[in-house]
Coordinates of C-alpha atoms in Angstrom, one line a residue:
X1 CA -0.1 0.0 0.0
X2 CA 1.3 3.4 -1.0
X3 CA 1.7 6.0 1.9
X4 CA 0.9 9.2 1.5
X5 CA 1.5 12.2 3.9
X6 CA -1.1 15.1 3.8
X7 CA 0.2 18.5 5.4
X8 CA -2.3 21.4 5.1
X9 CA -3.8 23.8 7.7
X10 CA -7.3 23.3 6.7
X11 CA -8.9 20.4 8.6
X12 CA -11.9 20.1 6.0
X13 CA -9.1 19.9 3.2
X14 CA -7.1 17.0 5.2
X15 CA -10.2 15.2 5.8
X16 CA -11.8 15.3 2.4
X17 CA -8.4 14.2 0.8
X18 CA -7.8 11.4 3.5
X19 CA -11.3 9.8 2.7
X20 CA -10.7 10.0 -1.1
X21 CA -7.1 8.7 -0.9
X22 CA -8.3 5.9 1.3
X23 CA -10.8 4.7 -1.0
X24 CA -8.2 4.4 -3.7
X25 CA -6.3 2.1 -1.3
X26 CA -3.6 4.5 -0.2
X27 CA -2.4 4.7 3.6
X28 CA -2.7 8.2 4.8
X29 CA -1.1 10.2 7.4
X30 CA -2.1 14.0 8.0
X31 CA -0.8 16.8 9.8
X32 CA -1.3 20.7 10.0
X33 CA 2.0 21.5 11.1
X34 CA 5.4 22.2 9.3
X35 CA 7.8 20.8 12.2
X36 CA 5.7 17.7 12.6
X37 CA 5.6 17.1 8.9
X38 CA 9.5 17.1 8.9
X39 CA 9.6 14.7 12.1
X40 CA 7.2 12.3 10.2
X41 CA 9.2 12.2 7.0
X42 CA 12.6 11.7 9.2
X43 CA 10.9 8.7 10.7
X44 CA 8.7 7.1 8.2
X45 CA 9.3 6.2 4.3
X46 CA 6.5 8.1 2.5
X47 CA 5.9 7.7 -1.1
X48 CA 4.4 10.9 -1.6
X49 CA 3.7 14.2 0.4
X50 CA 0.8 16.7 -0.4
X51 CA 2.2 19.9 0.8
X52 CA 0.4 23.2 1.5
X53 CA 2.3 26.6 0.8
X54 CA 0.6 28.2 3.8
X55 CA 1.2 26.4 7.1
X56 CA 0.7 28.1 10.6
X57 CA 4.3 27.3 11.8
X58 CA 6.2 27.9 8.8
X59 CA 6.5 28.3 5.0
X60 CA 5.5 25.3 2.7
X61 CA 8.3 25.9 0.2
X62 CA 10.9 26.0 3.1
X63 CA 9.6 22.7 4.3
X64 CA 10.1 21.4 0.8
X65 CA 13.6 22.5 1.1
X66 CA 14.0 20.7 4.2
X67 CA 12.7 17.8 3.0
X68 CA 15.2 17.5 0.2
X69 CA 18.0 18.2 2.7
X70 CA 17.3 14.9 4.5
X71 CA 19.4 13.0 2.2
X72 CA 17.1 9.9 1.9
X73 CA 18.2 7.3 -0.8
X74 CA 14.8 7.6 -2.5
X75 CA 12.9 10.6 -1.0
X76 CA 9.2 10.9 -1.3
X77 CA 7.7 13.0 -4.3
X78 CA 6.4 16.4 -3.2
X79 CA 3.2 17.8 -4.8
X80 CA 2.8 21.6 -3.5
X81 CA -0.9 23.0 -3.2
X82 CA -2.0 26.3 -2.5
X83 CA -5.0 28.2 -2.8
X84 CA -3.2 31.4 -3.7
X85 CA -1.1 29.8 -6.7
X86 CA 1.3 32.0 -8.8
X87 CA 3.9 31.3 -11.8
X88 CA 6.3 32.6 -9.4
X89 CA 5.3 30.2 -6.5
X90 CA 5.0 26.9 -9.0
X91 CA 8.4 27.8 -10.7
X92 CA 9.9 28.0 -7.3
X93 CA 8.6 24.9 -6.2
X94 CA 9.7 23.0 -9.3
X95 CA 13.3 24.2 -8.8
X96 CA 13.1 23.0 -5.2
X97 CA 12.2 19.6 -6.5
X98 CA 8.3 19.4 -6.4
X99 CA 7.0 16.9 -8.6
X100 CA 4.2 19.3 -9.5
X101 CA 2.1 22.1 -8.3
X102 CA -1.8 21.9 -7.4
X103 CA -4.4 24.9 -6.9
X104 CA -7.1 25.1 -4.5
X105 CA -9.9 24.2 -5.0
X106 CA -8.7 20.8 -5.8
X107 CA -9.7 18.6 -8.5
X108 CA -10.4 15.2 -7.5
X109 CA -9.8 13.6 -10.9
X110 CA -6.7 15.6 -11.3
X111 CA -5.2 15.1 -7.8
X112 CA -5.6 11.2 -8.2
X113 CA -3.9 11.2 -11.8
X114 CA -1.3 13.4 -10.4
X115 CA -0.7 11.2 -7.4
X116 CA -0.9 8.2 -9.7
X117 CA 2.1 9.3 -11.8
X118 CA 4.1 10.8 -9.1
X119 CA 4.1 7.2 -7.4
X120 CA 5.1 5.6 -10.8
X121 CA 8.1 8.2 -11.0
X122 CA 9.1 7.4 -7.5
X123 CA 9.3 3.5 -8.1
X124 CA 11.2 4.2 -11.4
X125 CA 13.7 6.2 -9.5
X126 CA 14.2 3.5 -7.0
X127 CA 14.6 0.9 -9.6
X128 CA 17.1 2.9 -11.5
X129 CA 19.2 3.4 -8.5
X130 CA 19.1 -0.4 -7.8
X131 CA 20.1 -1.2 -11.4
X132 CA 22.9 1.2 -11.3
X133 CA 24.4 -0.6 -8.1
X134 CA 24.0 -4.0 -9.7
X135 CA 25.4 -3.0 -13.1
X136 CA 28.9 -2.4 -11.2
X137 CA 28.8 -6.0 -10.2
X138 CA 29.9 -9.0 -12.3
X139 CA 26.8 -11.1 -12.4
X140 CA 28.1 -14.3 -14.3
X141 CA 30.4 -17.0 -12.6
X142 CA 33.6 -16.9 -13.9
X143 CA 35.7 -20.0 -15.2
X144 CA 36.6 -22.4 -17.6
X145 CA 36.2 -25.7 -15.7
X146 CA 33.5 -28.4 -16.6
X147 CA 31.4 -27.6 -13.4
X148 CA 31.1 -23.7 -14.3
X149 CA 30.3 -24.2 -18.1
X150 CA 27.7 -26.5 -16.9
X151 CA 26.4 -24.1 -14.3
X152 CA 26.2 -21.3 -17.1
X153 CA 24.0 -23.8 -19.2
X154 CA 21.7 -24.3 -16.4
X155 CA 21.3 -20.6 -15.6
X156 CA 20.4 -20.0 -19.4
X157 CA 17.9 -22.9 -19.2
X158 CA 16.2 -22.1 -15.9
X159 CA 16.4 -18.3 -15.7
X160 CA 13.5 -17.4 -18.0
X161 CA 11.2 -19.6 -15.8
X162 CA 9.4 -18.1 -12.4
X163 CA 10.6 -21.4 -10.9
X164 CA 12.1 -21.0 -7.2
X165 CA 15.9 -21.8 -6.8
X166 CA 17.7 -23.1 -4.1
X167 CA 21.6 -22.6 -4.3
X168 CA 23.8 -24.7 -2.4
X169 CA 27.6 -24.0 -2.0
X170 CA 30.1 -23.4 0.8
X171 CA 30.8 -19.8 2.0
X172 CA 32.5 -17.6 -0.4
X173 CA 31.9 -19.7 -3.5
X174 CA 29.8 -17.2 -5.2
X175 CA 26.2 -18.0 -4.5
X176 CA 25.1 -14.4 -5.1
X177 CA 26.6 -14.2 -8.6
X178 CA 24.4 -17.2 -9.3
X179 CA 21.2 -15.3 -8.2
X180 CA 22.3 -12.3 -9.8
X181 CA 22.9 -14.1 -13.3
X182 CA 19.5 -15.7 -13.0
X183 CA 18.0 -12.5 -12.4
X184 CA 19.7 -10.9 -15.4
X185 CA 18.4 -13.4 -17.6
X186 CA 15.1 -13.8 -16.2
X187 CA 11.8 -12.0 -17.4
X188 CA 12.1 -9.8 -14.4
X189 CA 15.5 -8.5 -15.4
X190 CA 13.7 -4.9 -15.9
X191 CA 12.8 -5.0 -12.3
X192 CA 14.7 -5.1 -8.9
X193 CA 16.8 -7.5 -7.4
X194 CA 16.9 -7.3 -3.4
X195 CA 19.1 -9.3 -1.4
X196 CA 18.8 -10.3 2.2
X197 CA 21.5 -12.0 4.0
X198 CA 19.8 -13.9 6.6
X199 CA 22.9 -15.0 8.8
X200 CA 23.6 -11.4 9.2
X201 CA 20.3 -10.2 10.7
X202 CA 19.5 -10.7 14.5
X203 CA 16.7 -12.9 15.2
X204 CA 14.6 -10.2 16.7
X205 CA 14.9 -8.0 13.5
X206 CA 14.7 -10.4 10.6
X207 CA 10.8 -10.5 10.6
X208 CA 10.6 -6.7 10.3
X209 CA 13.4 -6.8 7.7
X210 CA 11.4 -9.3 5.5
X211 CA 8.1 -8.0 5.7
X212 CA 8.3 -4.5 7.2
X213 CA 6.7 -2.7 9.9
X214 CA 3.7 0.0 10.2
X215 CA 2.7 2.7 12.9
X216 CA 0.7 4.8 10.6
X217 CA -1.6 5.2 13.6
X218 CA 0.7 7.0 16.0
X219 CA 3.0 9.9 14.7
X220 CA 5.2 9.5 17.8
X221 CA 6.1 5.6 17.3
X222 CA 8.8 4.1 15.5
X223 CA 9.6 4.6 12.0
X224 CA 7.9 2.7 9.0
X225 CA 9.6 0.7 6.7
X226 CA 9.1 -1.6 3.9
X227 CA 10.4 -5.1 4.1
X228 CA 12.5 -6.9 1.4
X229 CA 9.6 -8.8 0.0
X230 CA 7.7 -5.7 -0.6
X231 CA 10.5 -3.9 -2.1
X232 CA 11.1 -6.7 -4.4
X233 CA 7.6 -6.6 -5.6
X234 CA 7.8 -7.5 -9.5
X235 CA 11.2 -8.5 -9.3
X236 CA 13.5 -11.1 -7.8
X237 CA 14.0 -11.6 -3.6
X238 CA 17.3 -13.3 -2.9
X239 CA 17.4 -14.9 0.7
X240 CA 20.9 -15.5 1.2
X241 CA 21.9 -18.4 3.9
X242 CA 18.2 -19.1 4.3
X243 CA 19.3 -22.1 6.6
X244 CA 20.0 -19.4 9.4
X245 CA 16.2 -18.7 9.8
X246 CA 14.5 -19.3 12.9
X247 CA 11.6 -21.8 12.7
X248 CA 9.1 -19.0 13.5
X249 CA 10.3 -16.8 10.8
X250 CA 10.3 -19.9 8.3
X251 CA 6.5 -20.5 9.0
X252 CA 5.8 -16.6 8.1
X253 CA 8.0 -17.2 4.9
X254 CA 6.2 -20.4 3.9
X255 CA 2.9 -18.5 4.0
X256 CA 4.1 -15.4 2.2
X257 CA 5.4 -17.9 -0.5
X258 CA 2.2 -19.7 -0.5
X259 CA 0.1 -16.8 -0.6
X260 CA 2.4 -14.0 -2.1
X261 CA 0.7 -11.9 0.6
X262 CA 1.8 -10.9 4.1
X263 CA 0.8 -8.8 6.7
X264 CA 3.9 -6.2 8.1
X265 CA 4.7 -6.2 11.6
X266 CA 2.2 -4.1 13.7
X267 CA 0.2 -3.5 10.4
X268 CA -3.6 -3.8 10.0
X269 CA -3.6 -4.6 6.1
X270 CA -2.2 -7.3 4.0
X271 CA 0.1 -6.5 1.3
X272 CA 0.1 -8.3 -2.0
X273 CA 3.4 -8.9 -4.2
X274 CA 4.7 -10.5 -7.3
X275 CA 8.2 -11.9 -6.1
X276 CA 10.4 -14.8 -7.2
X277 CA 12.4 -16.0 -4.4
X278 CA 15.9 -17.5 -4.8
X279 CA 17.5 -18.8 -1.8
X280 CA 21.0 -20.1 -1.0
X281 CA 22.6 -22.2 1.8
X282 CA 25.9 -23.5 3.0
X283 CA 24.2 -25.9 5.1
X284 CA 22.8 -29.5 4.5
X285 CA 19.3 -28.8 4.7
X286 CA 17.9 -32.2 4.7
X287 CA 20.2 -32.6 7.8
X288 CA 18.9 -29.6 9.5
X289 CA 15.3 -31.0 8.6
X290 CA 16.2 -34.2 10.4
X291 CA 17.5 -32.2 13.5
X292 CA 14.3 -30.1 13.5
X293 CA 15.9 -27.0 12.6
X294 CA 14.6 -26.5 9.2
X295 CA 10.7 -26.9 8.1
X296 CA 10.3 -29.6 5.5
X297 CA 7.6 -28.0 4.0
X298 CA 9.6 -24.5 3.4
X299 CA 12.4 -26.9 1.7
X300 CA 10.1 -28.0 -0.7
X301 CA 8.8 -25.1 -1.6
X302 CA 12.2 -23.5 -2.1
X303 CA 14.1 -26.4 -3.5
X304 CA 12.2 -26.5 -6.9
X305 CA 15.2 -25.7 -9.1
X306 CA 18.5 -27.0 -7.3
X307 CA 21.9 -25.2 -8.3
X308 CA 25.2 -26.3 -6.9
X309 CA 28.3 -24.1 -6.5
X310 CA 31.3 -26.2 -6.3
X311 CA 34.2 -25.1 -3.9
X312 CA 37.2 -23.7 -5.4
X313 CA 39.3 -26.6 -4.6
X314 CA 37.2 -28.8 -6.9
X315 CA 38.0 -26.4 -9.7
X316 CA 41.4 -25.3 -9.6
X317 CA 41.5 -24.9 -13.5
X318 CA 39.8 -21.6 -13.0
X319 CA 42.1 -20.0 -10.4
X320 CA 44.2 -18.2 -13.3
X321 CA 41.1 -16.7 -15.0
X322 CA 39.9 -15.6 -11.6
X323 CA 43.2 -14.3 -10.4
X324 CA 43.6 -12.3 -13.8
X325 CA 39.9 -11.1 -13.4
X326 CA 40.8 -9.7 -10.0
X327 CA 44.3 -8.3 -10.9
X328 CA 42.5 -6.2 -13.5
X329 CA 39.9 -5.2 -11.2
X330 CA 41.8 -4.1 -8.3
X331 CA 44.3 -2.6 -10.7
X332 CA 41.8 -0.2 -12.1
X333 CA 40.6 0.6 -8.6
X334 CA 44.0 1.5 -7.1
X335 CA 45.3 3.2 -10.3
X336 CA 47.6 0.1 -11.7
X337 CA 46.4 -0.2 -15.3
X338 CA 48.3 -3.6 -15.9
X339 CA 49.5 -5.9 -13.5
X340 CA 50.6 -9.3 -14.6
X341 CA 51.2 -12.8 -12.4
X342 CA 54.3 -14.7 -12.8
X343 CA 54.2 -18.4 -13.5
X344 CA 55.7 -19.2 -9.9
X345 CA 53.1 -17.2 -7.9
X346 CA 50.0 -18.8 -10.1
X347 CA 51.4 -22.3 -9.5
X348 CA 51.4 -21.6 -5.8
X349 CA 47.9 -20.0 -5.8
X350 CA 46.5 -23.1 -7.8
X351 CA 48.1 -25.5 -5.1
X352 CA 46.6 -23.5 -2.2
X353 CA 43.3 -25.4 -1.0
X354 CA 41.3 -22.3 -0.5
X355 CA 39.0 -22.7 2.5
X356 CA 37.4 -19.5 2.1
X357 CA 36.8 -20.3 -1.7
X358 CA 36.7 -17.6 -4.4
X359 CA 36.3 -14.8 -1.8
X360 CA 39.2 -15.6 -0.4
X361 CA 41.2 -15.6 -3.4
X362 CA 39.7 -12.1 -4.2
X363 CA 40.8 -10.6 -0.9
X364 CA 44.4 -12.2 -1.5
X365 CA 44.6 -10.5 -4.6
X366 CA 43.7 -7.2 -3.1
X367 CA 46.1 -7.5 -0.4
X368 CA 48.9 -8.3 -2.9
X369 CA 48.1 -5.1 -5.0
X370 CA 47.9 -2.9 -2.0
X371 CA 50.9 -4.1 -0.2
X372 CA 53.2 -4.0 -3.5
X373 CA 52.1 -0.5 -5.0
X374 CA 55.0 -0.5 -7.5
X375 CA 55.2 -4.3 -8.7
X376 CA 54.2 -4.6 -12.2
X377 CA 54.6 -8.7 -12.2
X378 CA 53.2 -10.4 -9.1
X379 CA 55.6 -13.1 -8.0
X380 CA 55.7 -15.9 -5.5
X381 CA 57.2 -13.9 -3.2
X382 CA 54.6 -11.2 -3.0
X383 CA 52.0 -13.6 -1.9
X384 CA 51.0 -14.4 1.9
X385 CA 52.8 -16.7 3.7
X386 CA 49.8 -18.5 4.1
X387 CA 49.5 -19.6 0.7
X388 CA 53.3 -20.5 0.6
X389 CA 52.9 -23.1 3.6
X390 CA 50.0 -24.9 1.9
X391 CA 51.5 -24.9 -1.4
X392 CA 54.5 -26.5 0.4
X393 CA 52.2 -29.5 1.7
X394 CA 50.6 -29.8 -1.7
X395 CA 54.1 -30.3 -3.1
X396 CA 55.2 -33.4 -1.6
X397 CA 55.7 -35.7 -4.7
X398 CA 57.2 -32.7 -6.8
X399 CA 60.3 -33.8 -8.7
X400 CA 63.3 -31.6 -9.0
X401 CA 65.9 -31.9 -11.8
X402 CA 68.9 -31.0 -9.4
X403 CA 69.9 -31.6 -5.7
X404 CA 70.3 -27.6 -5.7
X405 CA 66.7 -27.1 -6.7
X406 CA 65.2 -29.2 -4.2
X407 CA 67.6 -27.7 -1.5
X408 CA 66.6 -24.2 -2.2
X409 CA 62.9 -25.1 -2.6
X410 CA 63.0 -26.9 1.2
X411 CA 65.2 -23.7 2.6
X412 CA 62.5 -21.3 1.3
X413 CA 59.7 -23.0 2.7
X414 CA 61.2 -23.6 6.1
X415 CA 62.1 -19.9 6.3
X416 CA 58.9 -18.8 5.1
X417 CA 57.4 -21.1 7.8
X418 CA 59.5 -19.7 10.7
X419 CA 58.6 -16.0 9.3
X420 CA 55.1 -16.9 9.5
X421 CA 55.4 -18.1 12.9
X422 CA 57.2 -15.2 14.0
X423 CA 54.4 -12.9 12.1
X424 CA 56.9 -11.6 9.7
X425 CA 59.5 -10.5 12.1
X426 CA 63.1 -11.1 10.5
X427 CA 64.8 -10.4 13.8
X428 CA 62.8 -13.2 15.8
X429 CA 62.8 -15.5 12.9
X430 CA 66.5 -15.3 12.5
X431 CA 67.0 -16.2 16.3
X432 CA 64.8 -19.1 15.7
X433 CA 66.6 -20.4 12.8
X434 CA 70.0 -20.1 14.6
X435 CA 71.3 -17.7 12.1
X436 CA 72.6 -13.9 12.2
X437 CA 70.1 -11.3 11.1
X438 CA 72.2 -10.1 8.3
X439 CA 72.9 -13.7 7.2
X440 CA 69.1 -14.3 7.2
X441 CA 68.2 -11.2 5.1
X442 CA 71.0 -12.4 2.6
X443 CA 69.8 -15.9 2.5
X444 CA 66.2 -14.7 1.7
X445 CA 67.1 -12.3 -1.1
X446 CA 68.9 -15.4 -2.8
X447 CA 66.0 -17.4 -2.5
X448 CA 63.6 -14.5 -3.6
X449 CA 61.8 -14.0 -0.6
X450 CA 60.5 -10.4 0.0
X451 CA 62.5 -8.9 3.1
X452 CA 59.7 -6.7 4.7
X453 CA 59.5 -6.7 8.3

């Protein structure tokens, strides 16, 4: 339900407008005060404000300017109304950001048409803001492995349907990318994509995040807010880590999925929405069902089209492509137009087991770019020590052509291990190795190890 705030000093006009708008399905709040209007707009998310120019405690145009200064991401549209309309006032109102100007006595037909157009304008503005954020993100899972190629084919096949999707995968694998890719190729791609991370919202807040809350009866109460279901109307709602929802919240989500209707917290009227739901989880939901932690009926509602995002350790052939993609991304971000990766560094990255998956790889590349601002080619010695240590474990069966190569490889990894244990402190590492500090520096330099403290 669209929410309108009427600000007018004439009680008859407030009452008449409230009655007409409620009959048209709007939620309406009224006030005669400029100060109270500003307080309400700070606390409540209104779609539109009908604002009189002449108010007992202030000028309506000054109030309009204050509303615009509040800095809301998607502020309400404002229609200015006046019984003493002049061209000068209309021009000034438009310059201050008013959607339009109405003269008293108000025409019911014109007022309703103007409200409808203003509501659509605000909806389009909100959608455009959401689209701009989405366009900055890469929405297709990158990789040349068989599993990723199959995943892209599955997305192309399933995205145009309205079937609900459940994405399985460990944390950091890129489940959100699959959700965004499905939305981008769906029939809803022109509408919004809204995400809610169920694992990041406290239990006592998740219901209001999902369904929003209402307090239109009392102006001094808590702020009103649209939930993610309502904001995603017409588009896609992505419930990230849905396995972290409580059973109580699961029951309400189940009902909302079945009916495409819900009642906001504290609300008196239900809200109807048209939403495609995509969910993800890093848990085994069937096991959670057996433990009594997840509703079986909700599982079957969500698990219409299952997707599986493999961990990075099972598709190591994708590491080079991802590394170069992240080097390009962070190179642009930090003013480094072209950063290459050496073969020895790439080999170490491929041997690492990546417990944090693609997210960890992305963080490692960003860290390397930041800590080595003048390096044009990332070498093995520039990588974090954790990657070294794991690469050493994965190279137990490696063959060396000479004894010297084998000895140097062992010395390099052993020194790196000690440096890692001493958190990069060369003096303490030298003491642990039984070497002079200067001797260890020379040894590190000969083995290609960065000599940063």
